[in-house]
């Protein structure tokens, strides 16, 4: 008995349905709300961790782990892309980890298997070390702060509404960029009145940040952006306010 036309159509539909099921991949289960860094799609279950690259052997070694990201991503509120910072003796790293969507300052010794969070550093960004390696300075809550690595609570040094990097010399002077479109400022490491050591819009552009002391502890490098092709770049400044070059 030949099948009826409607029976043939039903059979074709069933076969087509089975073929479609074979080609269709299982749906992705989204458990994290953050977007990828390029803003295309959602993140998978992989996490971002810290690695150390040996320049001599070209080998990399993962030094952190866990179900959270070991750097603060720019698209998360208050994160602003924090970089890890080496201690002066090169044995420890201070970094911001985004655990439970809250950026916190951590310290990891290279000869240790575990990282250690520093209490009271929620919202931290852009850490940098004291010359003796006993203290880490960082930005949080519109302030520049410092905390002893051995323990204790953070101390406020001065205001910094949108900090963009800092450096600390052996004479107890801290350089920092308090925000966007600002000069480089100096302040005593113990706290006190901050004063500018560069001047914006005077041949070196409208936005100075990322200061780094040179070995003499008097001169420093800083980056200038948001200007023109003629002003954007790396400059050398000085604590005596000599015009940067």
mmCIF file of C-alpha atoms in Angstrom:
data_model
loop_
_atom_site.group_PDB
_atom_site.id
_atom_site.type_symbol
_atom_site.label_atom_id
_atom_site.label_comp_id
_atom_site.label_asym_id
_atom_site.label_seq_id
_atom_site.Cartn_x
_atom_site.Cartn_y
_atom_site.Cartn_z
ATOM 1 C CA UNK A 1 0.000 0.000 0.000
ATOM 2 C CA UNK A 2 1.462 3.320 -1.059
ATOM 3 C CA UNK A 3 1.585 6.029 1.628
ATOM 4 C CA UNK A 4 -0.695 8.964 1.282
ATOM 5 C CA UNK A 5 0.814 12.329 0.343
ATOM 6 C CA UNK A 6 0.230 13.688 3.822
ATOM 7 C CA UNK A 7 2.023 10.654 5.287
ATOM 8 C CA UNK A 8 5.033 11.280 3.025
ATOM 9 C CA UNK A 9 5.171 14.918 4.120
ATOM 10 C CA UNK A 10 5.017 13.864 7.762
ATOM 11 C CA UNK A 11 7.861 11.398 7.232
ATOM 12 C CA UNK A 12 9.993 14.061 5.538
ATOM 13 C CA UNK A 13 9.337 16.466 8.414
ATOM 14 C CA UNK A 14 10.399 13.856 10.962
ATOM 15 C CA UNK A 15 13.598 13.089 9.049
ATOM 16 C CA UNK A 16 14.353 16.774 8.666
ATOM 17 C CA UNK A 17 13.813 17.275 12.374
ATOM 18 C CA UNK A 18 16.220 14.468 13.277
ATOM 19 C CA UNK A 19 18.863 15.905 10.932
ATOM 20 C CA UNK A 20 18.435 19.341 12.484
ATOM 21 C CA UNK A 21 18.886 17.909 15.982
ATOM 22 C CA UNK A 22 22.160 16.255 14.927
ATOM 23 C CA UNK A 23 23.557 19.521 13.544
ATOM 24 C CA UNK A 24 22.430 21.708 16.429
ATOM 25 C CA UNK A 25 24.941 22.207 19.257
ATOM 26 C CA UNK A 26 23.784 22.147 22.887
ATOM 27 C CA UNK A 27 22.994 25.629 24.234
ATOM 28 C CA UNK A 28 25.621 27.516 26.227
ATOM 29 C CA UNK A 29 24.800 27.950 29.892
ATOM 30 C CA UNK A 30 25.793 31.504 30.886
ATOM 31 C CA UNK A 31 26.916 31.707 34.519
ATOM 32 C CA UNK A 32 28.952 34.940 34.310
ATOM 33 C CA UNK A 33 27.490 38.284 33.318
ATOM 34 C CA UNK A 34 30.685 40.061 32.332
ATOM 35 C CA UNK A 35 31.370 40.683 28.668
ATOM 36 C CA UNK A 36 34.557 39.705 26.963
ATOM 37 C CA UNK A 37 37.207 42.386 26.858
ATOM 38 C CA UNK A 38 36.434 43.078 23.190
ATOM 39 C CA UNK A 39 32.737 43.372 24.131
ATOM 40 C CA UNK A 40 31.826 40.515 21.769
ATOM 41 C CA UNK A 41 29.855 37.758 23.483
ATOM 42 C CA UNK A 42 30.106 36.444 27.013
ATOM 43 C CA UNK A 43 33.072 35.059 28.920
ATOM 44 C CA UNK A 44 33.636 31.326 29.211
ATOM 45 C CA UNK A 45 34.743 29.553 32.380
ATOM 46 C CA UNK A 46 38.420 30.361 31.930
ATOM 47 C CA UNK A 47 40.002 32.853 34.330
ATOM 48 C CA UNK A 48 42.852 35.332 33.979
ATOM 49 C CA UNK A 49 45.867 34.598 36.167
ATOM 50 C CA UNK A 50 49.405 35.877 36.634
ATOM 51 C CA UNK A 51 52.395 34.331 34.889
ATOM 52 C CA UNK A 52 56.117 34.988 35.247
ATOM 53 C CA UNK A 53 58.252 34.992 32.105
ATOM 54 C CA UNK A 54 61.910 34.000 32.476
ATOM 55 C CA UNK A 55 63.691 36.188 29.926
ATOM 56 C CA UNK A 56 66.732 33.901 29.843
ATOM 57 C CA UNK A 57 64.892 30.626 29.179
ATOM 58 C CA UNK A 58 61.730 32.118 27.584
ATOM 59 C CA UNK A 59 59.690 29.877 29.870
ATOM 60 C CA UNK A 60 56.475 30.984 31.568
ATOM 61 C CA UNK A 61 55.208 29.858 34.960
ATOM 62 C CA UNK A 62 51.677 30.365 36.285
ATOM 63 C CA UNK A 63 51.862 31.707 39.834
ATOM 64 C CA UNK A 64 48.193 32.276 40.749
ATOM 65 C CA UNK A 65 45.043 30.192 40.437
ATOM 66 C CA UNK A 66 41.437 30.113 41.572
ATOM 67 C CA UNK A 67 37.920 30.780 40.307
ATOM 68 C CA UNK A 68 38.427 34.533 39.928
ATOM 69 C CA UNK A 69 40.474 36.919 37.788
ATOM 70 C CA UNK A 70 43.904 37.998 39.037
ATOM 71 C CA UNK A 71 43.743 41.431 37.543
ATOM 72 C CA UNK A 72 41.131 44.132 37.547
ATOM 73 C CA UNK A 73 39.371 44.440 34.219
ATOM 74 C CA UNK A 74 38.592 47.817 32.714
ATOM 75 C CA UNK A 75 34.925 47.154 32.076
ATOM 76 C CA UNK A 76 34.163 46.393 35.738
ATOM 77 C CA UNK A 77 33.166 49.372 37.913
ATOM 78 C CA UNK A 78 36.133 50.831 39.796
ATOM 79 C CA UNK A 79 38.709 48.549 38.239
ATOM 80 C CA UNK A 80 40.490 50.665 35.639
ATOM 81 C CA UNK A 81 42.973 48.007 34.517
ATOM 82 C CA UNK A 82 45.378 47.623 37.469
ATOM 83 C CA UNK A 83 48.852 46.306 36.726
ATOM 84 C CA UNK A 84 50.794 43.990 39.049
ATOM 85 C CA UNK A 85 53.827 45.562 40.762
ATOM 86 C CA UNK A 86 57.140 43.897 41.618
ATOM 87 C CA UNK A 87 58.685 44.509 45.025
ATOM 88 C CA UNK A 88 62.078 46.314 44.913
ATOM 89 C CA UNK A 89 63.969 43.073 45.633
ATOM 90 C CA UNK A 90 62.042 41.175 42.957
ATOM 91 C CA UNK A 91 60.763 38.459 45.317
ATOM 92 C CA UNK A 92 57.094 39.488 45.635
ATOM 93 C CA UNK A 93 54.275 40.773 43.487
ATOM 94 C CA UNK A 94 51.420 43.042 44.557
ATOM 95 C CA UNK A 95 48.341 42.747 42.382
ATOM 96 C CA UNK A 96 44.614 43.382 42.352
ATOM 97 C CA UNK A 97 42.390 40.303 42.111
ATOM 98 C CA UNK A 98 38.741 40.544 41.187
ATOM 99 C CA UNK A 99 37.388 38.026 43.698
ATOM 100 C CA UNK A 100 33.591 38.029 44.057
ATOM 101 C CA UNK A 101 33.521 41.041 41.700
ATOM 102 C CA UNK A 102 35.321 43.153 44.329
ATOM 103 C CA UNK A 103 38.884 44.282 43.522
ATOM 104 C CA UNK A 104 41.189 43.582 46.478
ATOM 105 C CA UNK A 105 44.953 43.998 46.853
ATOM 106 C CA UNK A 106 46.944 40.767 47.188
ATOM 107 C CA UNK A 107 50.635 39.954 47.691
ATOM 108 C CA UNK A 108 52.349 36.844 46.421
ATOM 109 C CA UNK A 109 55.897 35.757 47.259
ATOM 110 C CA UNK A 110 57.477 33.851 44.391
ATOM 111 C CA UNK A 111 58.763 31.158 46.760
ATOM 112 C CA UNK A 112 55.250 30.629 48.178
ATOM 113 C CA UNK A 113 52.391 28.552 46.783
ATOM 114 C CA UNK A 114 49.689 30.938 47.983
ATOM 115 C CA UNK A 115 48.723 34.585 47.559
ATOM 116 C CA UNK A 116 47.651 36.660 50.562
ATOM 117 C CA UNK A 117 44.916 39.346 50.531
ATOM 118 C CA UNK A 118 45.570 42.586 52.389
ATOM 119 C CA UNK A 119 42.576 43.507 54.578
ATOM 120 C CA UNK A 120 40.840 46.821 54.055
ATOM 121 C CA UNK A 121 41.986 47.244 50.435
ATOM 122 C CA UNK A 122 38.635 46.779 48.704
ATOM 123 C CA UNK A 123 38.425 48.856 45.543
ATOM 124 C CA UNK A 124 42.226 49.014 45.189
ATOM 125 C CA UNK A 125 43.963 49.935 41.949
ATOM 126 C CA UNK A 126 47.492 50.621 40.672
ATOM 127 C CA UNK A 127 49.658 49.388 43.586
ATOM 128 C CA UNK A 128 53.304 50.421 43.975
ATOM 129 C CA UNK A 129 55.919 49.571 46.619
ATOM 130 C CA UNK A 130 57.971 51.539 49.102
ATOM 131 C CA UNK A 131 61.754 51.330 48.482
ATOM 132 C CA UNK A 132 62.267 49.052 51.516
ATOM 133 C CA UNK A 133 59.565 46.641 50.360
ATOM 134 C CA UNK A 134 57.639 46.847 53.630
ATOM 135 C CA UNK A 135 54.688 48.901 52.395
ATOM 136 C CA UNK A 136 52.419 49.046 49.365
ATOM 137 C CA UNK A 137 50.676 52.221 48.260
ATOM 138 C CA UNK A 138 47.503 52.097 46.178
ATOM 139 C CA UNK A 139 44.424 54.063 45.153
ATOM 140 C CA UNK A 140 40.962 53.380 46.564
ATOM 141 C CA UNK A 141 37.897 55.367 47.546
ATOM 142 C CA UNK A 142 39.170 58.595 45.890
ATOM 143 C CA UNK A 143 42.285 58.482 48.095
ATOM 144 C CA UNK A 144 45.937 57.533 47.865
ATOM 145 C CA UNK A 145 46.577 55.029 50.654
ATOM 146 C CA UNK A 146 49.369 52.864 52.074
ATOM 147 C CA UNK A 147 49.372 49.582 53.969
ATOM 148 C CA UNK A 148 52.106 47.608 55.711
ATOM 149 C CA UNK A 149 52.524 44.232 54.046
ATOM 150 C CA UNK A 150 53.142 42.564 57.433
ATOM 151 C CA UNK A 151 49.672 43.550 58.645
ATOM 152 C CA UNK A 152 47.486 46.408 59.778
ATOM 153 C CA UNK A 153 44.893 48.673 58.213
ATOM 154 C CA UNK A 154 45.424 51.116 55.332
ATOM 155 C CA UNK A 155 46.378 54.718 56.085
ATOM 156 C CA UNK A 156 45.216 57.636 53.943
ATOM 157 C CA UNK A 157 48.039 59.711 52.444
ATOM 158 C CA UNK A 158 46.089 62.291 50.434
ATOM 159 C CA UNK A 159 43.186 62.801 48.041
ATOM 160 C CA UNK A 160 43.330 61.181 44.608
ATOM 161 C CA UNK A 161 39.893 61.099 42.969
ATOM 162 C CA UNK A 162 40.930 59.014 39.961
ATOM 163 C CA UNK A 163 44.505 57.858 40.535
ATOM 164 C CA UNK A 164 46.689 57.020 37.554
ATOM 165 C CA UNK A 165 49.864 55.507 38.933
ATOM 166 C CA UNK A 166 52.486 56.386 41.528
ATOM 167 C CA UNK A 167 56.129 55.972 42.566
ATOM 168 C CA UNK A 168 58.010 56.165 45.886
ATOM 169 C CA UNK A 169 61.641 57.199 46.375
ATOM 170 C CA UNK A 170 64.146 56.532 49.158
ATOM 171 C CA UNK A 171 63.671 60.027 50.603
ATOM 172 C CA UNK A 172 60.037 59.315 51.439
ATOM 173 C CA UNK A 173 58.572 61.270 48.516
ATOM 174 C CA UNK A 174 55.645 59.831 46.594
ATOM 175 C CA UNK A 175 54.779 60.951 43.082
ATOM 176 C CA UNK A 176 51.287 60.277 41.822
ATOM 177 C CA UNK A 177 48.765 61.295 39.203
ATOM 178 C CA UNK A 178 45.516 62.180 41.017
ATOM 179 C CA UNK A 179 43.264 61.882 37.985
ATOM 180 C CA UNK A 180 42.648 62.473 34.303
ATOM 181 C CA UNK A 181 43.899 65.783 32.865
ATOM 182 C CA UNK A 182 46.073 66.462 35.884
ATOM 183 C CA UNK A 183 49.771 67.146 36.547
ATOM 184 C CA UNK A 184 52.119 64.869 38.467
ATOM 185 C CA UNK A 185 51.889 65.618 42.205
ATOM 186 C CA UNK A 186 54.296 64.972 45.084
ATOM 187 C CA UNK A 187 53.394 64.238 48.695
ATOM 188 C CA UNK A 188 55.300 62.968 51.758
ATOM 189 C CA UNK A 189 54.835 59.221 52.205
ATOM 190 C CA UNK A 190 53.669 59.849 55.777
ATOM 191 C CA UNK A 191 50.900 62.104 54.409
ATOM 192 C CA UNK A 192 50.519 65.834 54.129
ATOM 193 C CA UNK A 193 50.034 68.577 51.583
ATOM 194 C CA UNK A 194 50.374 67.542 47.938
ATOM 195 C CA UNK A 195 51.884 69.900 45.368
ATOM 196 C CA UNK A 196 52.374 69.675 41.616
ATOM 197 C CA UNK A 197 55.808 69.026 40.094
ATOM 198 C CA UNK A 198 54.689 69.247 36.458
ATOM 199 C CA UNK A 199 52.479 71.743 34.695
ATOM 200 C CA UNK A 200 49.910 70.631 32.137
ATOM 201 C CA UNK A 201 49.331 72.383 28.811
ATOM 202 C CA UNK A 202 52.812 73.892 28.790
ATOM 203 C CA UNK A 203 54.382 71.998 25.934
ATOM 204 C CA UNK A 204 54.012 68.589 27.595
ATOM 205 C CA UNK A 205 50.316 67.977 27.023
ATOM 206 C CA UNK A 206 47.141 68.111 29.123
ATOM 207 C CA UNK A 207 47.298 64.763 30.926
ATOM 208 C CA UNK A 208 50.327 63.522 32.927
ATOM 209 C CA UNK A 209 50.361 60.075 34.535
ATOM 210 C CA UNK A 210 52.345 56.863 35.331
ATOM 211 C CA UNK A 211 55.333 58.517 37.082
ATOM 212 C CA UNK A 212 58.414 56.338 37.618
ATOM 213 C CA UNK A 213 61.503 57.500 39.528
ATOM 214 C CA UNK A 214 64.874 57.241 37.840
ATOM 215 C CA UNK A 215 67.750 55.744 39.901
ATOM 216 C CA UNK A 216 68.856 59.124 41.288
ATOM 217 C CA UNK A 217 65.486 59.515 43.061
ATOM 218 C CA UNK A 218 65.209 63.121 41.868
ATOM 219 C CA UNK A 219 64.214 62.786 38.239
ATOM 220 C CA UNK A 220 61.311 60.747 36.975
ATOM 221 C CA UNK A 221 59.620 59.548 33.827
ATOM 222 C CA UNK A 222 55.979 60.216 33.118
ATOM 223 C CA UNK A 223 53.562 59.694 30.259
ATOM 224 C CA UNK A 224 51.580 62.448 28.557
ATOM 225 C CA UNK A 225 48.410 61.731 26.585
ATOM 226 C CA UNK A 226 45.185 63.358 25.382
ATOM 227 C CA UNK A 227 47.195 66.019 23.583
ATOM 228 C CA UNK A 228 48.538 66.184 20.039
ATOM 229 C CA UNK A 229 51.085 64.129 18.168
ATOM 230 C CA UNK A 230 53.648 66.759 19.173
ATOM 231 C CA UNK A 231 52.906 66.569 22.925
ATOM 232 C CA UNK A 232 51.958 62.925 23.498
ATOM 233 C CA UNK A 233 54.859 60.799 24.686
ATOM 234 C CA UNK A 234 57.275 59.995 27.524
ATOM 235 C CA UNK A 235 58.940 62.871 29.379
ATOM 236 C CA UNK A 236 61.637 63.306 32.021
ATOM 237 C CA UNK A 237 60.596 65.523 34.919
ATOM 238 C CA UNK A 238 62.361 66.594 38.098
ATOM 239 C CA UNK A 239 61.381 67.208 41.709
ATOM 240 C CA UNK A 240 62.891 70.692 41.428
ATOM 241 C CA UNK A 241 60.214 71.451 38.794
ATOM 242 C CA UNK A 242 62.687 71.847 35.952
ATOM 243 C CA UNK A 243 60.633 71.917 32.722
ATOM 244 C CA UNK A 244 60.257 68.353 31.429
ATOM 245 C CA UNK A 245 62.072 67.179 28.343
#
